[in-house]
Short mmCIF file of C-alpha atoms in Angstrom, two decimals:
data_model
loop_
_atom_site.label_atom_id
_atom_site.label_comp_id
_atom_site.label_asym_id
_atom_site.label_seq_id
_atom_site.Cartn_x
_atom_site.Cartn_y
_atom_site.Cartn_z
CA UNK A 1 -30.05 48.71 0.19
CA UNK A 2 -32.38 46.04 1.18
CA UNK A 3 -32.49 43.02 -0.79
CA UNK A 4 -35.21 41.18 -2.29
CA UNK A 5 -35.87 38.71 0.73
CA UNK A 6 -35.78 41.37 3.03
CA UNK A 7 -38.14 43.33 1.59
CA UNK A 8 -40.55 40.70 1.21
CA UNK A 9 -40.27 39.39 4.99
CA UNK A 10 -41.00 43.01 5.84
CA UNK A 11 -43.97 42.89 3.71
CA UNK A 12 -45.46 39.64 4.76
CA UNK A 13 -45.19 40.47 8.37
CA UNK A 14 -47.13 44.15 7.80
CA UNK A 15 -49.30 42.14 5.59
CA UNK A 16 -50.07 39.35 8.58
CA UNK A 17 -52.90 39.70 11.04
CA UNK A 18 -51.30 37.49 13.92
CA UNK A 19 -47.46 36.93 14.36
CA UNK A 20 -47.68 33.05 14.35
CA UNK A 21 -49.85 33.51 11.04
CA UNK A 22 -48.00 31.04 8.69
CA UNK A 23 -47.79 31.99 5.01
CA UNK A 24 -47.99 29.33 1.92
CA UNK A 25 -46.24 29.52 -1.97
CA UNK A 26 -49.01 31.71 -2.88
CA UNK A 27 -48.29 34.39 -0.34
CA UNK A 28 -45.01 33.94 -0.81
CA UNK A 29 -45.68 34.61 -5.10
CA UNK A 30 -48.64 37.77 -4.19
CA UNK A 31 -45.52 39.00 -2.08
CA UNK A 32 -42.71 38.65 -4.48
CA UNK A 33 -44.65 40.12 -7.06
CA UNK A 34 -45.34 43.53 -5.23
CA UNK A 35 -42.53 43.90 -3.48
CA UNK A 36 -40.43 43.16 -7.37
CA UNK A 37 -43.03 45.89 -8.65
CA UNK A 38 -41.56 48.68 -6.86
CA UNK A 39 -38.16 47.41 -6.73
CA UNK A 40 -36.93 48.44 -10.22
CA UNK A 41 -35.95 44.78 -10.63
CA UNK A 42 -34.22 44.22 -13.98
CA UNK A 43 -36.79 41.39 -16.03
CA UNK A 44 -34.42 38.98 -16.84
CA UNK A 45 -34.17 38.87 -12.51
CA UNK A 46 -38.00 38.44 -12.10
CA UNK A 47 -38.99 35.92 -9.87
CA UNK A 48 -42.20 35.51 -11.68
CA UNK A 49 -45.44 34.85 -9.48
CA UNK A 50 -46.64 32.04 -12.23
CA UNK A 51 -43.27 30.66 -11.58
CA UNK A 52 -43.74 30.38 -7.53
CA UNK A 53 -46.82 29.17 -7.81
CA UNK A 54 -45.78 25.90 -10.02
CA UNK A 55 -44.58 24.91 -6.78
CA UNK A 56 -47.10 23.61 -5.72
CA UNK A 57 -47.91 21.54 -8.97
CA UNK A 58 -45.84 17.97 -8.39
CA UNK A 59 -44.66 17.62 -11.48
CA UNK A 60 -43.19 20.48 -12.33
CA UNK A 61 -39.16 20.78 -11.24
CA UNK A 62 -39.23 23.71 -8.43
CA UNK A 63 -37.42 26.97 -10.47
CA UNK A 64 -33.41 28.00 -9.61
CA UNK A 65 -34.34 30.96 -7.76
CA UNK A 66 -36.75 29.46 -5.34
CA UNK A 67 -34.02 27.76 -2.69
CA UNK A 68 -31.45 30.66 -2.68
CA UNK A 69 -34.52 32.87 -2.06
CA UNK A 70 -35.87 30.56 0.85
CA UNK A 71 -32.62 30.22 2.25
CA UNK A 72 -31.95 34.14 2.40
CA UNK A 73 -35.85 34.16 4.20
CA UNK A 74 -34.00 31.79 6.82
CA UNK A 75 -35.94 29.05 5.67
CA UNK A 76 -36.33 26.15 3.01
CA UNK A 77 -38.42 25.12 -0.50
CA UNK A 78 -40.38 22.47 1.65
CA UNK A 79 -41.34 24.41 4.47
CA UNK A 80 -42.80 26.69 1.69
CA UNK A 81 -44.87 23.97 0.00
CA UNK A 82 -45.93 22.83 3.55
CA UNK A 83 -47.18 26.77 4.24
CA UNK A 84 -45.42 26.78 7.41
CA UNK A 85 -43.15 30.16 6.85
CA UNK A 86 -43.53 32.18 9.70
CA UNK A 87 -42.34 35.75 9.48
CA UNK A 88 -39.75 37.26 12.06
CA UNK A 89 -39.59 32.97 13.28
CA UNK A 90 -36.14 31.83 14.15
CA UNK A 91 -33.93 31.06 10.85
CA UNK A 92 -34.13 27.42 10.10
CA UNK A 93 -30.90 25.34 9.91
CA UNK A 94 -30.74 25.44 5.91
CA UNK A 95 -29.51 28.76 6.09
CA UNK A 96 -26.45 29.52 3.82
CA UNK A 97 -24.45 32.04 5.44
CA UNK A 98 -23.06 34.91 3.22
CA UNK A 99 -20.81 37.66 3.42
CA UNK A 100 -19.62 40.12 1.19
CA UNK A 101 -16.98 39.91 -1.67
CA UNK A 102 -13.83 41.22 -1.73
CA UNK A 103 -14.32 42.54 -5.45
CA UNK A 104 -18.09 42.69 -6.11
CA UNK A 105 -17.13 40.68 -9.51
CA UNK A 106 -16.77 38.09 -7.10
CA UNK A 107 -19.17 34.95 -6.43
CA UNK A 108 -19.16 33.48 -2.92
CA UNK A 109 -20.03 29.83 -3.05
CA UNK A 110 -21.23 28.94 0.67
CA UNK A 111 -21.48 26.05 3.08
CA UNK A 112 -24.41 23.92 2.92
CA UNK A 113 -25.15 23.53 6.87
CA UNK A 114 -25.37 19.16 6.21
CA UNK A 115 -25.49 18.86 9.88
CA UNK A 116 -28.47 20.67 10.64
CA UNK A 117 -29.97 19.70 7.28
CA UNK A 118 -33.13 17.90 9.42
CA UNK A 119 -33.75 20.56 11.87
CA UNK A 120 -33.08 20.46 15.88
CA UNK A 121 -32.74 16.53 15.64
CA UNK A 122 -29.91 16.72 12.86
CA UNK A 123 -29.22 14.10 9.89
CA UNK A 124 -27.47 11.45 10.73
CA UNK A 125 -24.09 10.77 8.73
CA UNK A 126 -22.72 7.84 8.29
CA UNK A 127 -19.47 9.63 9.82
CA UNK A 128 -18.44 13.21 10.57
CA UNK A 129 -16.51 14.62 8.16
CA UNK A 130 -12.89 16.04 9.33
CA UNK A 131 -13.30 19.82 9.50
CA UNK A 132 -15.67 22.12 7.53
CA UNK A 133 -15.09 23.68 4.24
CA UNK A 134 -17.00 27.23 5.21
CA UNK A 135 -17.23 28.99 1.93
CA UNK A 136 -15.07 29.39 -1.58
CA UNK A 137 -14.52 32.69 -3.63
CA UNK A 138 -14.73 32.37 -7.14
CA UNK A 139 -14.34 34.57 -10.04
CA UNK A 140 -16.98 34.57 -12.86
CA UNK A 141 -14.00 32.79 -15.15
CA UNK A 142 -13.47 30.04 -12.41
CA UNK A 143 -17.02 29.32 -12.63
CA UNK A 144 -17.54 29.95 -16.52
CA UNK A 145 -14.59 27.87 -16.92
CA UNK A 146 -14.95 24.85 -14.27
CA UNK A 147 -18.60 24.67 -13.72
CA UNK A 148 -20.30 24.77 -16.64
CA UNK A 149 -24.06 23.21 -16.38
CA UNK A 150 -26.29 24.01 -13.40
CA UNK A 151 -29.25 25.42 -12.43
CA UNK A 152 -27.48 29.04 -11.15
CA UNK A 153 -25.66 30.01 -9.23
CA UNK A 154 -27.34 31.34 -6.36
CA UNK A 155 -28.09 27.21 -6.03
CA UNK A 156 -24.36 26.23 -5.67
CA UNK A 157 -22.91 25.46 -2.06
CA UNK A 158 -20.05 23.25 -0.80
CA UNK A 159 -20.46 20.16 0.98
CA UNK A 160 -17.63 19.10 2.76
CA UNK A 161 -17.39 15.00 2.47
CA UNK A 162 -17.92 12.49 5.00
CA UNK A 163 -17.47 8.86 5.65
CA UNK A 164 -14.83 6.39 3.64
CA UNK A 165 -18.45 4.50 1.09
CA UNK A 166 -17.17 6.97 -2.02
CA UNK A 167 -13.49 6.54 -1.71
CA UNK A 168 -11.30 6.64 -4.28
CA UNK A 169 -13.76 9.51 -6.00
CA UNK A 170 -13.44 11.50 -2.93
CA UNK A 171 -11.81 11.45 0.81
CA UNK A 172 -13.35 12.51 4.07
CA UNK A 173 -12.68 16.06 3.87
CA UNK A 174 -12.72 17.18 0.31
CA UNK A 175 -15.27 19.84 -1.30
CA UNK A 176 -17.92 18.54 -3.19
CA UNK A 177 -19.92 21.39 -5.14
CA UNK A 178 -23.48 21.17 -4.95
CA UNK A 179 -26.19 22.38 -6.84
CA UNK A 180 -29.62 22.35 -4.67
CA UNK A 181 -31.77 23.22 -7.77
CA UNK A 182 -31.76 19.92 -8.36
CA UNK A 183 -34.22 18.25 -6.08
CA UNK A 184 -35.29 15.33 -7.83
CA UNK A 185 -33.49 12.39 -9.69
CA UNK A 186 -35.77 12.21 -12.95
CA UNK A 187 -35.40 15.97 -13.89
CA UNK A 188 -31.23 15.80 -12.29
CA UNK A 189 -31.13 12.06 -14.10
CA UNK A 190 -27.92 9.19 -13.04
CA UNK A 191 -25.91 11.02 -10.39
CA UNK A 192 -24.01 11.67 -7.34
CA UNK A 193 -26.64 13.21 -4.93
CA UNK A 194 -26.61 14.74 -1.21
CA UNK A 195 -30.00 12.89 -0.30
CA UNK A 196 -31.48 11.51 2.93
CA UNK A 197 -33.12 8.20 3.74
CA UNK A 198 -35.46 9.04 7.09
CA UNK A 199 -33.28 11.30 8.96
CA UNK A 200 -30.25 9.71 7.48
CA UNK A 201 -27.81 11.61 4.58
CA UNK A 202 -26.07 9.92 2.30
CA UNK A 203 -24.16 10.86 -0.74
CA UNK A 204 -24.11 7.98 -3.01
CA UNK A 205 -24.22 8.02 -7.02
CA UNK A 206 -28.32 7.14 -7.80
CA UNK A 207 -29.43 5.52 -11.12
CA UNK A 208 -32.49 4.61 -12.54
CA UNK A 209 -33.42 0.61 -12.83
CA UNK A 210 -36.37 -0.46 -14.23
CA UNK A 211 -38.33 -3.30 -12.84
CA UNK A 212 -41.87 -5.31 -13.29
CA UNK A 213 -43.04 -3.05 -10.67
CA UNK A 214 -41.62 0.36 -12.31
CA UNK A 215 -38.68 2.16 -11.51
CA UNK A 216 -36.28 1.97 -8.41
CA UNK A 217 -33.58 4.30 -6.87
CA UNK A 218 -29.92 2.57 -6.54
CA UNK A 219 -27.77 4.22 -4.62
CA UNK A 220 -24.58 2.66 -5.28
CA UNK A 221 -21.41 3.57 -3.09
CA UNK A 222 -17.37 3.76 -5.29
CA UNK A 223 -16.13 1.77 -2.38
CA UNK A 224 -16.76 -1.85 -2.99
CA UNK A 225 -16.66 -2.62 0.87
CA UNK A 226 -20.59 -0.62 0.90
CA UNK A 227 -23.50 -2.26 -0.23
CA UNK A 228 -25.52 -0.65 -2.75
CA UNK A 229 -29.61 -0.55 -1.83
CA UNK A 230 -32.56 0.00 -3.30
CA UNK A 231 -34.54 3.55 -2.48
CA UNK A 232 -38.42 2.57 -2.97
CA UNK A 233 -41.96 4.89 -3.60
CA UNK A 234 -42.47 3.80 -0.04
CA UNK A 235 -39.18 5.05 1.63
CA UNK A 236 -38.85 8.58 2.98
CA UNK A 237 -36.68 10.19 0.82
CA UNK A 238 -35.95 13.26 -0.20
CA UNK A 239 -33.08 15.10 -2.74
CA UNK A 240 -31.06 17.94 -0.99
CA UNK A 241 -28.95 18.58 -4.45
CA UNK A 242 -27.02 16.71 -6.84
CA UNK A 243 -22.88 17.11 -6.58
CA UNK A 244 -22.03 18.33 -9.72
CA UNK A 245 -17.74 18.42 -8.88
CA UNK A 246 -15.53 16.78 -6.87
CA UNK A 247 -11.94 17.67 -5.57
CA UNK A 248 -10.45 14.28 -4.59
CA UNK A 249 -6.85 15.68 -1.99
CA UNK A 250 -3.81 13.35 -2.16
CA UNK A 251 -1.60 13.96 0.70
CA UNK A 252 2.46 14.49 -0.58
#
């Protein structure tokens, strides 16, 4: 069976005039709602047009479903707000690779590609991190049990950690779980957050300061040999997800 994203690729492209025809939020939402129509789609799985659409009001925090959905379309939430989805177009580097589960109970929590998080040019890191954690398989008790608040679970990926800035909370190496529903700091509030500066990623606990001239970002490393700095309206930043749990490894 054909799933969801599949279905609506195939019915954008029919729907398109010209191959290189790029399609916005809206055509994304008119698409999702007719393919959904004929899809005997259970409600409370309804990726509701309304809902698509508040994507492209600012202020409103993008819905769960949206990324997992982009990312199964080979592509991402902000090349859907920029309306440059191209059908059939090679997948973009934010892809989540997924396979299927050994017992269909099961939930397979995939890599989130942090390499190729900027595109052809890559993000920079402030080191490589030793290896790559490719995927987990989880139970729904794991995750009832260990993973308790976040926006669902479609939105959950591993990161695997890089650089020495948040030692002790975590080493080079060691799974972070991250939930890319959260794409903003005043809906996700005080964190640890997989976020980029420019083209370079950092993953650095932000909070909140107020000043005379409103509020700043601090990103603020556990290491006290890194810096923290100060992430300004005038910076180019942007929120991949906010690491919700950490597994710190202690060699014995």
């Amino acid at each position: 069976m054909k799933t969801l994203a599949q279905q609506v690729i195939e019915y954008l492209s029919w729907k398109s005039d010209e191959a290189s025809e790029p399609f916005t939020v809206a055509d994304l939402a008119a698409a999702v709602s007719t393919v959904q129509s004929g899809a005997g789609i259970e409600a409370d799985s309804l990726c509701k047009r309304q809902d698509i659409e508040n994507l492209l009001k600012k202020d409103i925090r993008t819905p769960r479903y949206i990324a997992a959905l982009a990312a199964a379309m080979g592509t991402n939430v902000e090349t859907l707000k920029a309306g440059a989805f191209v059908p059939g177009a090679a997948p973009s580097t934010f892809v989540v690779t997924t396979e299927p589960a050994d017992d269909p109970k099961d939930y397979l929590i995939a890599q989130y590609d942090a390499a190729g998080a900027m595109g052809n040019g890559g993000l920079v890191l402030e080191e490589q991190p030793p290896g790559l954690i490719k995927s987990w398989r989880v139970d729904p008790e794991w995750l009832r049990l260990n993973v308790q608040h976040h926006t669902g679970r479609a939105n959950l990926c591993i990161v695997t950690g890089f650089g020495p800035s948040m030692k002790p909370k975590y080493n080079p190496g060691d799974p972070l779980l991250l939930d890319r529903g959260v794409t903003d700091v005043e809906s996700g509030g005080d964190g640890v957050y997989f976020f980029r500066v420019g083209n370079h990623g950092f993953i650095k606990q932000l909070q909140r300061i107020p000043t005379e001239n409103g509020l700043v970002l601090r990103a603020k490393s556990f290491n006290p040999d890194y810096d923290a700095f100060e992430i300004t309206q005038k910076m180019d930043f942007a929120v991949f997800g906010k690491v919700l749990t950490v597994w710190r490894s202690e060699q014995v």
